[in-house]
CSV table of C-alpha atoms in Angstrom, one decimal:
chain,number,residue,atom,x,y,z
A,1,LYS,CA,-24.1,-18.5,-10.4
A,2,ALA,CA,-27.0,-17.0,-12.4
A,3,GLY,CA,-27.5,-13.3,-12.0
A,4,VAL,CA,-30.7,-11.3,-11.3
A,5,THR,CA,-33.3,-12.1,-13.9
A,6,GLN,CA,-36.1,-9.7,-14.8
A,7,THR,CA,-39.1,-10.3,-17.0
A,8,PRO,CA,-40.4,-9.0,-19.3
A,9,ARG,CA,-37.5,-6.9,-20.7
A,10,TYR,CA,-39.8,-4.6,-22.6
A,11,LEU,CA,-43.5,-3.9,-22.5
A,12,ILE,CA,-45.9,-1.3,-23.8
A,13,LYS,CA,-49.1,-0.5,-21.9
A,14,THR,CA,-51.8,2.2,-22.2
A,15,ARG,CA,-52.9,4.6,-19.5
A,16,GLY,CA,-55.2,3.1,-17.0
A,17,GLN,CA,-53.9,-0.4,-17.4
A,18,GLN,CA,-52.0,-2.3,-14.8
A,19,VAL,CA,-48.7,-4.1,-15.1
A,20,THR,CA,-46.8,-6.8,-13.2
A,21,LEU,CA,-43.0,-7.2,-13.4
A,22,SER,CA,-41.1,-10.2,-12.2
A,23,CYS,CA,-37.7,-10.6,-10.6
A,24,SER,CA,-35.7,-13.7,-9.7
A,25,PRO,CA,-32.8,-12.9,-7.4
A,26,ILE,CA,-29.4,-14.5,-7.3
A,27,SER,CA,-29.7,-17.9,-5.6
A,28,GLY,CA,-29.3,-17.5,-1.9
A,29,HIS,CA,-30.1,-13.8,-1.8
A,30,ARG,CA,-33.1,-13.1,0.4
A,31,SER,CA,-33.4,-9.4,-0.1
A,32,VAL,CA,-34.9,-7.9,-3.3
A,33,SER,CA,-35.2,-4.2,-3.9
A,34,TRP,CA,-37.0,-2.4,-6.7
A,35,TYR,CA,-35.9,0.9,-8.3
A,36,GLN,CA,-37.3,3.2,-10.9
A,37,GLN,CA,-35.0,4.9,-13.4
A,38,THR,CA,-36.1,7.9,-15.4
A,39,PRO,CA,-33.9,10.3,-17.3
A,40,GLY,CA,-34.8,13.3,-15.1
A,41,GLN,CA,-34.8,11.6,-11.7
A,42,GLY,CA,-32.1,9.0,-11.8
A,43,LEU,CA,-32.6,5.8,-9.8
A,44,GLN,CA,-35.3,6.1,-7.1
A,45,PHE,CA,-36.0,3.5,-4.5
A,46,LEU,CA,-39.4,1.9,-4.6
A,47,PHE,CA,-39.3,-0.8,-1.9
A,48,GLU,CA,-37.3,-3.7,-0.5
A,49,TYR,CA,-38.5,-7.1,0.5
A,50,PHE,CA,-36.8,-9.5,2.8
A,51,SER,CA,-38.1,-13.0,3.7
A,52,GLU,CA,-41.5,-12.2,2.1
A,53,THR,CA,-41.9,-9.0,4.2
A,54,GLN,CA,-41.7,-5.4,2.9
A,55,ARG,CA,-38.9,-4.0,4.9
A,56,ASN,CA,-39.0,-0.4,3.6
A,57,LYS,CA,-40.8,1.7,1.1
A,58,GLY,CA,-39.8,4.7,-0.9
A,59,ASN,CA,-41.8,7.8,-1.7
A,60,PHE,CA,-44.2,6.4,-4.3
A,61,PRO,CA,-48.0,6.4,-4.5
A,62,GLY,CA,-50.0,3.3,-3.4
A,63,ARG,CA,-50.4,2.4,-7.1
A,64,PHE,CA,-47.0,0.8,-6.8
A,65,SER,CA,-47.0,-2.4,-4.8
A,66,GLY,CA,-44.9,-5.5,-4.6
A,67,ARG,CA,-44.6,-8.9,-3.0
A,68,GLN,CA,-42.0,-11.6,-2.4
A,69,PHE,CA,-42.6,-15.3,-2.5
A,70,SER,CA,-41.1,-18.0,-0.3
A,71,ASN,CA,-38.4,-18.7,-2.9
A,72,SER,CA,-37.4,-15.0,-2.8
A,73,ARG,CA,-38.7,-14.3,-6.2
A,74,SER,CA,-40.5,-10.9,-6.3
A,75,GLU,CA,-43.1,-9.1,-8.3
A,76,MET,CA,-44.0,-5.5,-8.5
A,77,ASN,CA,-47.3,-4.2,-9.7
A,78,VAL,CA,-48.3,-0.8,-11.0
A,79,SER,CA,-52.1,-0.1,-11.3
A,80,THR,CA,-53.9,2.6,-13.2
A,81,LEU,CA,-50.8,3.4,-15.2
A,82,GLU,CA,-50.0,7.0,-16.0
A,83,LEU,CA,-47.7,8.4,-18.7
A,84,GLY,CA,-45.2,9.4,-16.1
A,85,ASP,CA,-44.8,5.7,-15.1
A,86,SER,CA,-42.8,5.1,-18.3
A,87,ALA,CA,-39.4,4.1,-17.0
A,88,LEU,CA,-36.8,1.4,-16.6
A,89,TYR,CA,-37.7,-0.7,-13.5
A,90,LEU,CA,-34.7,-2.3,-12.0
A,91,CYS,CA,-34.7,-5.1,-9.5
A,92,ALA,CA,-31.7,-5.8,-7.3
A,93,SER,CA,-30.8,-8.5,-4.8
A,94,ARG,CA,-28.3,-8.8,-2.1
A,95,ASP,CA,-27.3,-11.3,0.6
A,96,SER,CA,-28.0,-10.7,4.3
A,97,GLY,CA,-24.5,-9.5,5.0
A,98,PRO,CA,-23.7,-5.9,6.0
A,99,THR,CA,-21.8,-4.7,3.0
A,100,GLY,CA,-24.9,-3.8,1.1
A,101,GLU,CA,-23.7,-4.4,-2.4
A,102,LEU,CA,-26.7,-4.7,-4.7
A,103,PHE,CA,-26.7,-6.9,-7.8
A,104,PHE,CA,-29.0,-5.5,-10.4
A,105,GLY,CA,-30.9,-7.1,-13.2
A,106,GLU,CA,-31.0,-5.6,-16.7
A,107,GLY,CA,-34.4,-4.0,-16.0
A,108,SER,CA,-37.9,-4.0,-17.4
A,109,ARG,CA,-38.5,-1.1,-19.8
A,110,LEU,CA,-42.1,0.0,-19.5
A,111,THR,CA,-43.6,2.4,-22.0
A,112,VAL,CA,-47.0,3.9,-21.2
A,113,LEU,CA,-48.9,5.3,-24.1
B,1,ASP,CA,-35.0,17.3,-1.9
B,2,GLN,CA,-32.1,15.6,-3.4
B,3,GLN,CA,-29.9,14.0,-0.8
B,4,VAL,CA,-27.2,12.7,-3.1
B,5,LYS,CA,-26.1,15.1,-5.8
B,6,GLN,CA,-23.9,14.6,-8.8
B,7,ASN,CA,-23.6,18.0,-10.2
B,8,SER,CA,-21.8,17.1,-13.5
B,9,PRO,CA,-24.2,15.3,-15.9
B,10,SER,CA,-21.3,14.5,-18.1
B,11,LEU,CA,-17.5,14.5,-18.1
B,12,SER,CA,-15.1,14.0,-21.0
B,13,VAL,CA,-11.6,12.7,-20.3
B,14,GLN,CA,-8.8,11.7,-22.6
B,15,GLU,CA,-7.7,8.1,-22.5
B,16,GLY,CA,-4.8,7.5,-20.1
B,17,ARG,CA,-5.6,10.5,-18.0
B,18,ILE,CA,-7.3,10.6,-14.6
B,19,SER,CA,-11.1,10.8,-14.4
B,20,ILE,CA,-12.5,12.4,-11.3
B,21,LEU,CA,-16.2,12.0,-10.6
B,22,ASN,CA,-17.7,14.0,-7.7
B,23,CYS,CA,-20.7,13.4,-5.4
B,24,ASP,CA,-22.1,15.5,-2.6
B,25,TYR,CA,-24.6,14.4,0.0
B,26,THR,CA,-26.7,16.3,2.6
B,27,ASN,CA,-27.9,13.5,5.0
B,28,SER,CA,-25.6,13.3,8.0
B,29,MET,CA,-27.0,9.8,8.7
B,30,PHE,CA,-25.4,8.3,5.6
B,31,ASP,CA,-22.6,6.0,6.7
B,32,TYR,CA,-22.0,3.9,3.6
B,33,PHE,CA,-21.3,5.0,0.1
B,34,LEU,CA,-21.1,3.1,-3.2
B,35,TRP,CA,-20.3,3.8,-6.8
B,36,TYR,CA,-22.1,1.9,-9.6
B,37,LYS,CA,-21.4,1.9,-13.3
B,38,LYS,CA,-24.1,1.5,-15.9
B,39,TYR,CA,-23.8,0.7,-19.6
B,40,PRO,CA,-26.8,1.3,-21.9
B,41,ALA,CA,-29.4,-1.5,-21.8
B,42,GLU,CA,-27.7,-3.1,-18.8
B,43,GLY,CA,-28.4,-2.8,-15.0
B,44,PRO,CA,-25.9,-0.9,-12.8
B,45,THR,CA,-22.9,-2.9,-11.6
B,46,PHE,CA,-21.2,-2.4,-8.3
B,47,LEU,CA,-17.8,-0.7,-8.6
B,48,ILE,CA,-16.4,0.2,-5.2
B,49,SER,CA,-17.7,1.3,-1.8
B,50,ILE,CA,-16.5,3.0,1.3
B,51,SER,CA,-17.6,3.1,4.9
B,52,SER,CA,-17.8,6.3,6.8
B,53,ILE,CA,-15.1,5.1,9.2
B,54,LYS,CA,-12.6,5.3,6.3
B,55,ASP,CA,-11.5,8.2,4.1
B,56,LYS,CA,-10.1,6.2,1.2
B,57,ASN,CA,-10.6,2.9,-0.4
B,58,GLU,CA,-8.7,1.6,-3.4
B,59,ASP,CA,-9.4,-1.2,-5.8
B,60,GLY,CA,-7.1,-1.4,-8.8
B,61,ARG,CA,-7.5,1.6,-11.0
B,62,PHE,CA,-10.4,2.9,-8.9
B,63,THR,CA,-10.1,4.9,-5.7
B,64,VAL,CA,-12.9,6.5,-3.7
B,65,PHE,CA,-12.2,9.3,-1.3
B,66,LEU,CA,-14.6,10.4,1.4
B,67,ASN,CA,-14.5,13.8,3.1
B,68,LYS,CA,-17.1,13.6,5.8
B,69,SER,CA,-16.8,17.2,7.0
B,70,ALA,CA,-17.5,18.4,3.5
B,71,LYS,CA,-20.1,15.7,2.9
B,72,HIS,CA,-18.3,15.0,-0.3
B,73,LEU,CA,-16.9,11.9,-2.1
B,74,SER,CA,-15.1,11.4,-5.3
B,75,LEU,CA,-14.2,8.5,-7.5
B,76,HIS,CA,-10.8,8.5,-9.2
B,77,ILE,CA,-10.1,6.3,-12.2
B,78,VAL,CA,-6.4,6.1,-13.2
B,79,PRO,CA,-5.6,5.6,-16.0
B,80,SER,CA,-8.9,6.0,-17.8
B,81,GLN,CA,-9.6,3.4,-20.5
B,82,PRO,CA,-12.2,3.4,-23.3
B,83,GLY,CA,-14.2,0.7,-21.5
B,84,ASP,CA,-14.7,3.1,-18.7
B,85,SER,CA,-17.2,5.1,-20.8
B,86,ALA,CA,-20.5,4.7,-19.0
B,87,VAL,CA,-22.8,6.4,-16.6
B,88,TYR,CA,-21.6,6.4,-13.0
B,89,PHE,CA,-24.0,6.6,-10.1
B,90,CYS,CA,-23.1,7.6,-6.6
B,91,ALA,CA,-25.2,6.0,-3.9
B,92,ALA,CA,-25.5,6.3,-0.1
B,93,SER,CA,-27.2,4.5,2.7
B,94,ALA,CA,-27.9,5.0,6.4
B,95,GLY,CA,-27.5,2.1,8.8
B,96,SER,CA,-24.7,-0.4,7.9
B,97,GLY,CA,-24.3,-1.2,4.3
B,98,GLY,CA,-27.3,-1.3,2.1
B,99,GLY,CA,-29.4,-1.1,5.1
B,100,ALA,CA,-33.1,-1.5,5.3
B,101,ASP,CA,-33.6,2.0,4.0
B,102,GLY,CA,-32.6,1.3,0.4
B,103,LEU,CA,-29.9,3.2,-1.4
B,104,THR,CA,-30.3,6.8,-2.3
B,105,PHE,CA,-28.8,7.4,-5.7
B,106,GLY,CA,-27.5,10.5,-7.4
B,107,LYS,CA,-28.7,11.2,-11.0
B,108,GLY,CA,-25.5,10.0,-12.5
B,109,THR,CA,-22.5,11.3,-14.4
B,110,HIS,CA,-21.9,10.2,-18.0
B,111,LEU,CA,-18.2,9.6,-18.4
B,112,ILE,CA,-16.8,9.7,-21.9
B,113,ILE,CA,-13.3,8.6,-22.5
B,114,GLN,CA,-11.9,10.0,-25.7
B,115,PRO,CA,-9.1,8.2,-27.6
């Protein structure tokens, strides 16, 4: 079974631009979550989608948004990029069971100049 | 306000000895705890979990202990092997498993196994 796939793996943007990151979950997983990892803050929860609906959202500004498609693939978008948005963005999927184990992709490394 | 704290940014242990990684939490609503392991340039991978109804869970060389009264959990790795060198994240959730609230992660502990 293929794992969680994230694209692109690396990208460089400048301040003020916007970026869209893509995530394909493990086949059969309907829940997709996004996390931001920075050296100082560790992994921080951005949002979770389940069956095309945002189920919960972390404490991030409205510049961070996401969506999920009917095939469970998800995208997240960051508008008006700031230097502080430079981070590793991780997508994770899980099935609908109660155990809560998340399966992470390798991440998209965003650098904002 | 950090709800999950890993107070040791790094830990160095000799190969073959026991590695003990610690994690403290402040949110009483957390009822499910997980440990993830992360190698550079890879996403975190699930290691072991424990529900709040238990105080110990074991899987091979890995054991997680939960002390609810102290709001403390620890991960024991015995014996430690070179391949265990990685960053270990403690995570917690409220509301059965991963829940709809997402996981709250600690900042991680970099474990270094020395030969």
